[in-house]
Short mmCIF file of C-alpha atoms and ligand atoms in Angstrom, two decimals:
data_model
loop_
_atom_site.label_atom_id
_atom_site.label_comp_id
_atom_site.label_asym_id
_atom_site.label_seq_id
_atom_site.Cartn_x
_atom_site.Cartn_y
_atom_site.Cartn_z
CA UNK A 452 -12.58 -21.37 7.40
CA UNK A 453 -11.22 -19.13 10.53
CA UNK A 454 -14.14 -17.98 11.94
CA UNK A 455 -18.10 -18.24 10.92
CA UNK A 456 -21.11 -15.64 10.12
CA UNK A 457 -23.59 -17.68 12.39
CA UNK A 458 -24.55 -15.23 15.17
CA UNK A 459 -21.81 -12.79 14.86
CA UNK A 460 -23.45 -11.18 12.29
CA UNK A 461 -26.70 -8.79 12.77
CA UNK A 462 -27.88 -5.99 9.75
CA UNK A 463 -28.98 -3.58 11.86
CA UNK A 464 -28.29 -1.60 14.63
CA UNK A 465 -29.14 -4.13 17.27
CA UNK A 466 -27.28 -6.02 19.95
CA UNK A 467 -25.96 -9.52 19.29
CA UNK A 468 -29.15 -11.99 20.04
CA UNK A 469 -26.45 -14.59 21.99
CA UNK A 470 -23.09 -13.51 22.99
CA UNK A 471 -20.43 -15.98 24.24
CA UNK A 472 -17.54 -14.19 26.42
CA UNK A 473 -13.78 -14.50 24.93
CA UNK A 474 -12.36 -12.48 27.52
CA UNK A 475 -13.10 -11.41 31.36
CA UNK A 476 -16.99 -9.84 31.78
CA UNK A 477 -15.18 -7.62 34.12
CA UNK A 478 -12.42 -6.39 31.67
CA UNK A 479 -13.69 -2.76 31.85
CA UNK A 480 -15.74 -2.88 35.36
CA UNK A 481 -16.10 0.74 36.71
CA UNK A 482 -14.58 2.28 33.18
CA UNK A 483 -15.93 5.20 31.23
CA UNK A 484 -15.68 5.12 27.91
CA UNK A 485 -16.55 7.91 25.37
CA UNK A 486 -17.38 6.76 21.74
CA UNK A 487 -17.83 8.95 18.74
CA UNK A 488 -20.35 7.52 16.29
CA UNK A 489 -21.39 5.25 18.05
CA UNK A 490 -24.96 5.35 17.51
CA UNK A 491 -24.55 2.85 14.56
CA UNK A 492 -22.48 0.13 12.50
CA UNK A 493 -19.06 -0.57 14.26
CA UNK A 494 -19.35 2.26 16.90
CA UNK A 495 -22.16 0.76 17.92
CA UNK A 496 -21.19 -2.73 18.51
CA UNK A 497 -17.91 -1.76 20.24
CA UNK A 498 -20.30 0.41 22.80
CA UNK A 499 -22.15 -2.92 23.21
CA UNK A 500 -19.28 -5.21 23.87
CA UNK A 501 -17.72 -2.62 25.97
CA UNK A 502 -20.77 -2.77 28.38
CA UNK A 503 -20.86 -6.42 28.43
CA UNK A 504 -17.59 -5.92 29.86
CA UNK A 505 -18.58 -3.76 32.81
CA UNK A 506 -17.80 -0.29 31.02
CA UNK A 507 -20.16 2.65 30.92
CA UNK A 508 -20.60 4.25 27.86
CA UNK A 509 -21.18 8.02 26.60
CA UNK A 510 -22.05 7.36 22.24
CA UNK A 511 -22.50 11.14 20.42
CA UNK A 512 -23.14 11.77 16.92
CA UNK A 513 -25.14 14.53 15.15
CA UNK A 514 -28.19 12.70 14.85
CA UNK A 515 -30.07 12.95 18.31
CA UNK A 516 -32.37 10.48 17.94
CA UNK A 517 -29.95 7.89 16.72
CA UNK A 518 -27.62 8.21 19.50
CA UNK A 519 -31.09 7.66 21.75
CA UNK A 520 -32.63 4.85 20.67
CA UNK A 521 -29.21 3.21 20.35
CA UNK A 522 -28.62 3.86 24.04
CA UNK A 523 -31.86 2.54 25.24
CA UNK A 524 -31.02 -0.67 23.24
CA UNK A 525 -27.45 -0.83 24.63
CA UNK A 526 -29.25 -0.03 28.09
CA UNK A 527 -31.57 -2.78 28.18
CA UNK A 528 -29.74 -5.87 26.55
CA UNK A 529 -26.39 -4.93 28.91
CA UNK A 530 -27.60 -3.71 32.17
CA UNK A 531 -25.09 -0.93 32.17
CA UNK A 532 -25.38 2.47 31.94
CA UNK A 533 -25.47 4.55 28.44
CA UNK A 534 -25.36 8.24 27.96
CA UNK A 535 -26.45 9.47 24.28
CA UNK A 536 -25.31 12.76 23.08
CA UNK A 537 -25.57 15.27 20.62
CA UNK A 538 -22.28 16.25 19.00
CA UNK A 539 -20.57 17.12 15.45
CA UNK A 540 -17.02 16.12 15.92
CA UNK A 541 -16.28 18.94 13.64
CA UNK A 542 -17.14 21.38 16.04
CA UNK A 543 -14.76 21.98 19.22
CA UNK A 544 -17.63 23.69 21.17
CA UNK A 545 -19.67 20.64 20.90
CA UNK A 546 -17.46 18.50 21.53
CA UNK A 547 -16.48 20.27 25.00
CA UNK A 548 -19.90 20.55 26.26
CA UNK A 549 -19.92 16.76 25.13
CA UNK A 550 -17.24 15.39 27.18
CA UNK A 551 -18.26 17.72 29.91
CA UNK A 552 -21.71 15.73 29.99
CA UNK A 553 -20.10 12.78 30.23
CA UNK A 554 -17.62 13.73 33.27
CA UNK A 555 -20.75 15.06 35.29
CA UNK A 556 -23.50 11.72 34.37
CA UNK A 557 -20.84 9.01 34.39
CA UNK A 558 -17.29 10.38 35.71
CA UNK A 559 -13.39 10.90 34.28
CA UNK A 560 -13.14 9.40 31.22
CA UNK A 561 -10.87 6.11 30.79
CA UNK A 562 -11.30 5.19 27.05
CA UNK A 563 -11.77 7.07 23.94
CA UNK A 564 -12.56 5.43 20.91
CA UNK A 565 -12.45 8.14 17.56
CA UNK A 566 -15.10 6.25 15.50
CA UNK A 567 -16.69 9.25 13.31
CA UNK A 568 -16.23 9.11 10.11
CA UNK A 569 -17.95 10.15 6.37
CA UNK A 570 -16.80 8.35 3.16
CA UNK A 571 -18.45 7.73 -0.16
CA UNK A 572 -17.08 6.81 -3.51
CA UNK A 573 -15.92 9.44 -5.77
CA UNK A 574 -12.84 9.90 -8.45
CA UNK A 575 -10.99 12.57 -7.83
CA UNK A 576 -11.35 14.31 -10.79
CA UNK A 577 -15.61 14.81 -9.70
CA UNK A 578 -14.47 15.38 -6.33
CA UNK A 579 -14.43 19.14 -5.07
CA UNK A 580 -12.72 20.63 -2.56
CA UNK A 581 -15.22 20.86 -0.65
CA UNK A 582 -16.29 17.24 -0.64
CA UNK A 583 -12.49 16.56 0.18
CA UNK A 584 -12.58 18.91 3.31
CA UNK A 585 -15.59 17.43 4.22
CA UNK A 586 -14.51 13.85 4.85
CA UNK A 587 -10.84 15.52 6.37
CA UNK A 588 -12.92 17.62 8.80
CA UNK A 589 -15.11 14.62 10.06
CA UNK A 590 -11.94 11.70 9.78
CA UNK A 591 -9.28 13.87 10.67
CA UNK A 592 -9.66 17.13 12.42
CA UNK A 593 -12.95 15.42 14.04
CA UNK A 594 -10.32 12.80 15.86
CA UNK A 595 -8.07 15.69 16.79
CA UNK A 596 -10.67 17.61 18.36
CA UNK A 597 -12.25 14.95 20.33
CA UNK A 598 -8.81 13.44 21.59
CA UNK A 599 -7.92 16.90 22.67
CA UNK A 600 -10.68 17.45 24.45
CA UNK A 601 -10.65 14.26 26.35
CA UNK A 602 -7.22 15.20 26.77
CA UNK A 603 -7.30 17.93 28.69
CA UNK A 604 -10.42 17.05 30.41
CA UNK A 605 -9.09 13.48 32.11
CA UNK A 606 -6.29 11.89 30.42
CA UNK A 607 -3.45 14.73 31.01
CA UNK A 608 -3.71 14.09 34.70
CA UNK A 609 -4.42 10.45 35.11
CA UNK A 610 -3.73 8.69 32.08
CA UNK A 611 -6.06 7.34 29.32
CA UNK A 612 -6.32 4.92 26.24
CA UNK A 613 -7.42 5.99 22.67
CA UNK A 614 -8.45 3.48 20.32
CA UNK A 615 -8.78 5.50 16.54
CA UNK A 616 -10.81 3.26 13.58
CA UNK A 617 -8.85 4.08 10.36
CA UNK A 618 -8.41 2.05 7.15
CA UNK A 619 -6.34 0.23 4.99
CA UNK A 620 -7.29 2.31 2.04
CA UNK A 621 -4.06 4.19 2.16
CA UNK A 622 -1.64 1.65 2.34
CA UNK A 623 -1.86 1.03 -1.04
CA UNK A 624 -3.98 3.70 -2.40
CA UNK A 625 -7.31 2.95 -3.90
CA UNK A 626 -9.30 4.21 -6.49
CA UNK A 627 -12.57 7.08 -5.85
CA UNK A 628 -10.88 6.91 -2.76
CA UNK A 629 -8.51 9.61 -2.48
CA UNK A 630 -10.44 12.08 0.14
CA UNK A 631 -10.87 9.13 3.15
CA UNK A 632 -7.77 7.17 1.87
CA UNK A 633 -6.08 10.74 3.33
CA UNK A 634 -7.88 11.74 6.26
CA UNK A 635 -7.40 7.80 7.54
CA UNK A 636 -3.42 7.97 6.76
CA UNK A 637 -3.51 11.49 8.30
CA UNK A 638 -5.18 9.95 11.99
CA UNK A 639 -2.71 6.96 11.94
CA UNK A 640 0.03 9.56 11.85
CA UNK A 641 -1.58 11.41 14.73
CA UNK A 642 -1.52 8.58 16.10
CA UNK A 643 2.27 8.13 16.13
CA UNK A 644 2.69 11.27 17.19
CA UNK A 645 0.11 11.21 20.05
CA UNK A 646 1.44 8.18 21.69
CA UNK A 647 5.06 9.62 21.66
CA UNK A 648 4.00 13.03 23.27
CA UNK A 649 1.69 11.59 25.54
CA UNK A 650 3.26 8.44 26.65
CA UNK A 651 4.69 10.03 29.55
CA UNK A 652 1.38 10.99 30.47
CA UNK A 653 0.25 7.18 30.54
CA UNK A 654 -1.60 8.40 27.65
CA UNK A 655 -1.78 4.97 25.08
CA UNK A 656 -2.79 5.98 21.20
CA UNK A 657 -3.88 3.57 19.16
CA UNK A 658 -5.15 3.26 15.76
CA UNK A 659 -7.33 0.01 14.53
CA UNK A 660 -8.22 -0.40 10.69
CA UNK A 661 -10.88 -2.14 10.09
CA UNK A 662 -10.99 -4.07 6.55
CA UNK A 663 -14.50 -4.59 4.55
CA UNK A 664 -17.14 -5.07 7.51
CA UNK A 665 -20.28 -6.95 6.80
CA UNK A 666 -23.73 -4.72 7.74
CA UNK A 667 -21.98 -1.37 8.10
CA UNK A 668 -23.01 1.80 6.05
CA UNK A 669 -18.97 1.46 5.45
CA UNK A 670 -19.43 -1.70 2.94
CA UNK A 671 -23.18 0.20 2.08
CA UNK A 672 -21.49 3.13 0.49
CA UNK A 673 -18.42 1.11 -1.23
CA UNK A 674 -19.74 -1.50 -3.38
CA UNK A 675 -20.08 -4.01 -0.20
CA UNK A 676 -23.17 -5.91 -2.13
CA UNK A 677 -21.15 -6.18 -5.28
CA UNK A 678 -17.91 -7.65 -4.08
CA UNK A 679 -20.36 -10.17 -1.86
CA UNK A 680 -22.43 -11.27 -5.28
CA UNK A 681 -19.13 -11.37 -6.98
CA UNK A 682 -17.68 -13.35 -4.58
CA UNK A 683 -14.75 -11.52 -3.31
CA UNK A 684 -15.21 -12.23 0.01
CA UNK A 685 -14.19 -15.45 -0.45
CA UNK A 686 -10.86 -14.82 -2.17
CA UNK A 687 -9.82 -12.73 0.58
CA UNK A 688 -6.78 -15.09 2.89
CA UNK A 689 -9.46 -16.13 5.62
CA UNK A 690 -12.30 -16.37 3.03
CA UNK A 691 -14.89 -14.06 4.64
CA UNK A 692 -15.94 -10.51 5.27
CA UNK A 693 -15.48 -9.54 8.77
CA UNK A 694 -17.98 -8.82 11.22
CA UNK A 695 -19.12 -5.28 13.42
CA UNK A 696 -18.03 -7.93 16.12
CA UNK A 697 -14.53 -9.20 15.09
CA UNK A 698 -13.73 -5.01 15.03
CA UNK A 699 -15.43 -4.68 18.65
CA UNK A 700 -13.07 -7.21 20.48
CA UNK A 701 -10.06 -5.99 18.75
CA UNK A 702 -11.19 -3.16 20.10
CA UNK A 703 -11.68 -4.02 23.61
CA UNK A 704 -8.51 -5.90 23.14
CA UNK A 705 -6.18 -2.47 22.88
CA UNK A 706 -8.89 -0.61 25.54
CA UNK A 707 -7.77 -3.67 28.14
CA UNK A 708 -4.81 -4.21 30.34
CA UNK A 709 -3.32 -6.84 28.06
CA UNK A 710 -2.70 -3.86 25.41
CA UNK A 711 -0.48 -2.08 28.50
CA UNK A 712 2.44 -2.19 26.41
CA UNK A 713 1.17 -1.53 22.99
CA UNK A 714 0.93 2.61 21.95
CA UNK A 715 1.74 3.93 18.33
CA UNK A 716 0.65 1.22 16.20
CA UNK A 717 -1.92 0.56 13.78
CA UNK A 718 -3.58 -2.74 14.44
CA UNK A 719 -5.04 -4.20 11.18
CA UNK A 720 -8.64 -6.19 11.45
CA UNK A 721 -8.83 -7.61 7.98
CA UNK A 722 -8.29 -10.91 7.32
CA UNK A 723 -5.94 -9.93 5.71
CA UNK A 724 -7.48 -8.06 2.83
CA UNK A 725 -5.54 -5.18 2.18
CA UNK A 726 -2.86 -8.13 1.24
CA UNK A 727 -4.67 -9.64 -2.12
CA UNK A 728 -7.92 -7.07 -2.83
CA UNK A 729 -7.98 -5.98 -6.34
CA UNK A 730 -7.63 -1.74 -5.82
CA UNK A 731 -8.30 -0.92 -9.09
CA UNK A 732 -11.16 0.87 -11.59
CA UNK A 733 -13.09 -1.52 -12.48
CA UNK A 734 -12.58 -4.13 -10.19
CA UNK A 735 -14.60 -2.57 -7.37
CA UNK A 736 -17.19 -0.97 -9.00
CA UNK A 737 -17.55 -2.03 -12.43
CA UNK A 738 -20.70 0.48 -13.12
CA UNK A 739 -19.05 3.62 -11.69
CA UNK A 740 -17.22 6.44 -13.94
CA UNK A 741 -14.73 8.21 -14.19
C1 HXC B 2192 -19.13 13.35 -4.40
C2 HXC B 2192 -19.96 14.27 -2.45
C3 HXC B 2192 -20.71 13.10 -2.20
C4 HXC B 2192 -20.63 12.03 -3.15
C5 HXC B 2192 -21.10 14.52 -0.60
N1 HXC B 2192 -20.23 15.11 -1.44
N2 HXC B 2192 -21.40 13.29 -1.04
N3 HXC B 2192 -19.17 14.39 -3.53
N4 HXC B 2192 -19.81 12.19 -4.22
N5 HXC B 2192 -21.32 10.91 -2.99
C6 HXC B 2192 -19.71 16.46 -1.35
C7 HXC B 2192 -20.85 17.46 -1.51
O1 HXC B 2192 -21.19 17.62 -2.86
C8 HXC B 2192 -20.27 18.72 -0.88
O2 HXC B 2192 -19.39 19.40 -1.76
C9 HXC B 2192 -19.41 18.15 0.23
O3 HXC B 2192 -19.17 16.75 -0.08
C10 HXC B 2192 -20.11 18.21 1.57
O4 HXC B 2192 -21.37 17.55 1.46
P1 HXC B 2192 -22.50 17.71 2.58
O5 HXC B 2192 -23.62 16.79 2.21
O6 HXC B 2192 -22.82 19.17 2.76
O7 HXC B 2192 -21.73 17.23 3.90
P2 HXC B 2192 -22.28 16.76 5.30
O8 HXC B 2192 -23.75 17.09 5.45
O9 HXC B 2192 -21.34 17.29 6.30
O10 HXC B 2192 -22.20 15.15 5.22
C11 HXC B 2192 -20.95 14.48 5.25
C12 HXC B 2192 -20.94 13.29 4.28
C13 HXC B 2192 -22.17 12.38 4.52
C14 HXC B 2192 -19.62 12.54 4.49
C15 HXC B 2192 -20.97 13.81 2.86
O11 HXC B 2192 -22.19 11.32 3.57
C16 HXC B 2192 -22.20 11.82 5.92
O12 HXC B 2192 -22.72 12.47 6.82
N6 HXC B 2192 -21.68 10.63 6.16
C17 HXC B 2192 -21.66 9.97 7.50
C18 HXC B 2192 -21.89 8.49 7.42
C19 HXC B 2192 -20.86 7.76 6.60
O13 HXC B 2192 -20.33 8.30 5.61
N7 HXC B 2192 -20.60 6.55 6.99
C20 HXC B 2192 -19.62 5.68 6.29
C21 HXC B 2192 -18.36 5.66 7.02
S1 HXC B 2192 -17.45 4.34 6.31
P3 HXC B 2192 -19.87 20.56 -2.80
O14 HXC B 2192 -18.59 21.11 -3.36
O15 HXC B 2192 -20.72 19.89 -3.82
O16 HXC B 2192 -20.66 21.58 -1.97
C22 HXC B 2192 -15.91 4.72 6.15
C23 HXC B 2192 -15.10 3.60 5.53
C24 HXC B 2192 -13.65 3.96 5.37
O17 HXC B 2192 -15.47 5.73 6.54
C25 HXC B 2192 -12.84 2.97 4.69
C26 HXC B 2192 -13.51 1.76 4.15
C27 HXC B 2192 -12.62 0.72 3.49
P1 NAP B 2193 -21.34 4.40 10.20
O1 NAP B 2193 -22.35 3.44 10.77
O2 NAP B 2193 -21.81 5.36 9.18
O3 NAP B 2193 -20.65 5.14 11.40
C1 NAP B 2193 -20.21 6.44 11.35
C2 NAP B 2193 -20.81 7.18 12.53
O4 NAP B 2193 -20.21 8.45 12.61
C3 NAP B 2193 -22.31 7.37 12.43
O5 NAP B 2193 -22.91 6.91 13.62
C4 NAP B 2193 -22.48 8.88 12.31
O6 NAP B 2193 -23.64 9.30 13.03
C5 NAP B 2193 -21.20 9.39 12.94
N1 NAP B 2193 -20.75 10.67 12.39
C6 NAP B 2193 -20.55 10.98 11.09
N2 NAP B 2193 -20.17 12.25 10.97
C7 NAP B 2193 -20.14 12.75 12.24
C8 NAP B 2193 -19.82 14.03 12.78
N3 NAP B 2193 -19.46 15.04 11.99
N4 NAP B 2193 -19.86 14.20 14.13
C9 NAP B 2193 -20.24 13.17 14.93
N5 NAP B 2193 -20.55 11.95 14.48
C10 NAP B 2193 -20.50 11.75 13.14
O7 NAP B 2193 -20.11 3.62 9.54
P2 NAP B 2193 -19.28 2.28 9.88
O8 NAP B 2193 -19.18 1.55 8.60
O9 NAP B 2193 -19.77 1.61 11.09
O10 NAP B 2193 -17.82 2.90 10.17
C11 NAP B 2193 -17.32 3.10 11.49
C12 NAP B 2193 -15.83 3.40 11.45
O11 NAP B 2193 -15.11 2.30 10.90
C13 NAP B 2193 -15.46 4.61 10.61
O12 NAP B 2193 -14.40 5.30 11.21
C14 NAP B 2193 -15.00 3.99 9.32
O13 NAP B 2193 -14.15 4.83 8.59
C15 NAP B 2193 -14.30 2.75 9.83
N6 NAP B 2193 -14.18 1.69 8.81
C16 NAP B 2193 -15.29 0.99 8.42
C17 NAP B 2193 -15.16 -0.02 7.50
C18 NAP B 2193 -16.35 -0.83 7.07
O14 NAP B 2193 -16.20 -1.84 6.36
N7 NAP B 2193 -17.55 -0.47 7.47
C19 NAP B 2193 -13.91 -0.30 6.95
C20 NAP B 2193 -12.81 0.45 7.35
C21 NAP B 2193 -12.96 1.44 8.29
P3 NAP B 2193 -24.50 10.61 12.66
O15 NAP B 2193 -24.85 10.50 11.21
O16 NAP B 2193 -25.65 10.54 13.60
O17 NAP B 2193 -23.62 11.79 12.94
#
């Protein structure tokens, strides 16, 4: 089997209990990196193995006290310094005053990883507009406002990396899926465009799409306990889910030097899932109607 569960798995919002270094520790010394979400799930273990590698971290999401206590975790286990902030990446005010914090506690931003996001499982003939905007607002227009903030604030003058966590949803389409399945194709296409405009800037866009992640509210909201009991996971080419901590170090992977080359692409973290999973009503959630 490529690759284990042992430690590399935790179901909660904590740090890893034992953590064995793949790359540098001083991959990202003296960086600033600005991470949206990342308060739980994946954001939250890419903040962690960010600071393990010498970066300091801003995490914002709309829930204060999540983005708090997630900091003082991140604080404690890594040494390095974590600023919590409250933000809806749907709003470009917030967002502003945001990355504006960050600038003034920790300095220019270096990295930005776009990890917001809202999903949930609905066919489209329940879903309303509204719930559709919803999910484009957060996914989509909540990546475009964040990366044009950081933008203008530090990356139009002195360069900057943006990582963006999509999906594979859309490269196949999927059922009760239609609303994220969108808003994810729609950032990997800002993401094209992004790198090509900015490249000149030393601007590098990246998007990274993450397949079915064990202890997320991701696999939570989209039959994640089913497909485990049914044994899916198993069938899938490297026989496993992946872990919060497989997505972190591809993450710090394109955030590094050794990505200096790499801009435009969408990096695929899933086992290579999107390859054999069955996408179809009823095969991923048998009790759900249409
Ligand atoms: C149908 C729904 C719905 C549901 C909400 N809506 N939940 N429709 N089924 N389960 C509709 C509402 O009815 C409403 O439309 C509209 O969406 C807005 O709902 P609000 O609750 O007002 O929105 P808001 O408070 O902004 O909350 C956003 C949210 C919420 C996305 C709905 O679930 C959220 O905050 N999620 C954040 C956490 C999250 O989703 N994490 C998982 C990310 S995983 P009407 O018309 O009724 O007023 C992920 C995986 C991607 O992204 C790919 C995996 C393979
Ligand atoms: P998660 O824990 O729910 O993370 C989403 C985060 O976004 C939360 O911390 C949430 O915090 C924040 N957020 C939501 N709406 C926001 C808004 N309007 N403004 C600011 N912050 C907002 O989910 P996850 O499973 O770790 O997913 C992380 C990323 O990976 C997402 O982009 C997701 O689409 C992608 N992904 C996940 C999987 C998977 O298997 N889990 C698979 C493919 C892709 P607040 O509620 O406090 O705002």
């Amino acid at each position: 089997m490529a690759g284990s569960r042992s430690t590399n798995y935790v179901d909660s919002d904590d740090c890893l209990l034992e953590y064995s270094y793949l790359f540098s520790p001083d991959l990202l010394r003296g960086k600033v990196a600005f991470i949206t979400g990342g308060g739980s799930g994946i954001g939250f273990r890419i903040a962690e193995i960010f600071m393990r590698h010498g970066c300091n971290v801003a995490i914002g999401s709309r829930n204060t006290s999540r983005v708090e206590i997630a900091a003082k975790k991140l604080v404690q286990v890594t040494g390095g310094r974590c600023l919590s902030l409250c933000m809806d990446v749907r709003h470009v005010d917030e967002v502003s005053s945001a990355v504006e914090e960050t600038v003034a506690s920790l300095g220019l931003i270096d990295i930005l990883v776009n990890n917001a996001a809202g999903n949930f499982l609905c066919p489209a003939s329940s879903l309303s507009s509204k719930g559709f905007r919803t999910v484009m607002e957060i996914d989509t227009l909540g990546t475009f406002n964040t990366t044009k903030a950081v933008y203008e604030r530090c990356f139009k003058a002195r360069g900057g990396i943006v990582v963006n966590l999509t999906a594979t949803l859309g490269l196949r389409g999927q059922v009760m899926q239609v609303h994220a399945g969108c808003a994810k194709a729609a950032i990997d296409a800002m993401t094209r465009h992004l790198a090509v405009e900015w490249g000149p800037d030393a601007v590098r866009v990246n998007s990274l799409a993450p397949g079915p992640i064990e202890e997320t509210e991701g696999m939570r909201r989209l039959g994640g306990s089913w497909a485990r009991s049914a044994g899916l996971f198993q069938k899938l080419p490297l026989g496993r889910a992946g872990s919060k901590l497989d997505v972190a170090h591809a993450a710090l992977f394109l955030a590094s030097p050794a990505a200096d080359y790499i801009t435009g692409i969408t990096l695929l973290v899933d086992g290579g899932s999107w390859l054999t999973t069955p996408n179809a009503f009823p095969d991923i959630l048998p009790s759900a109607k249409l």
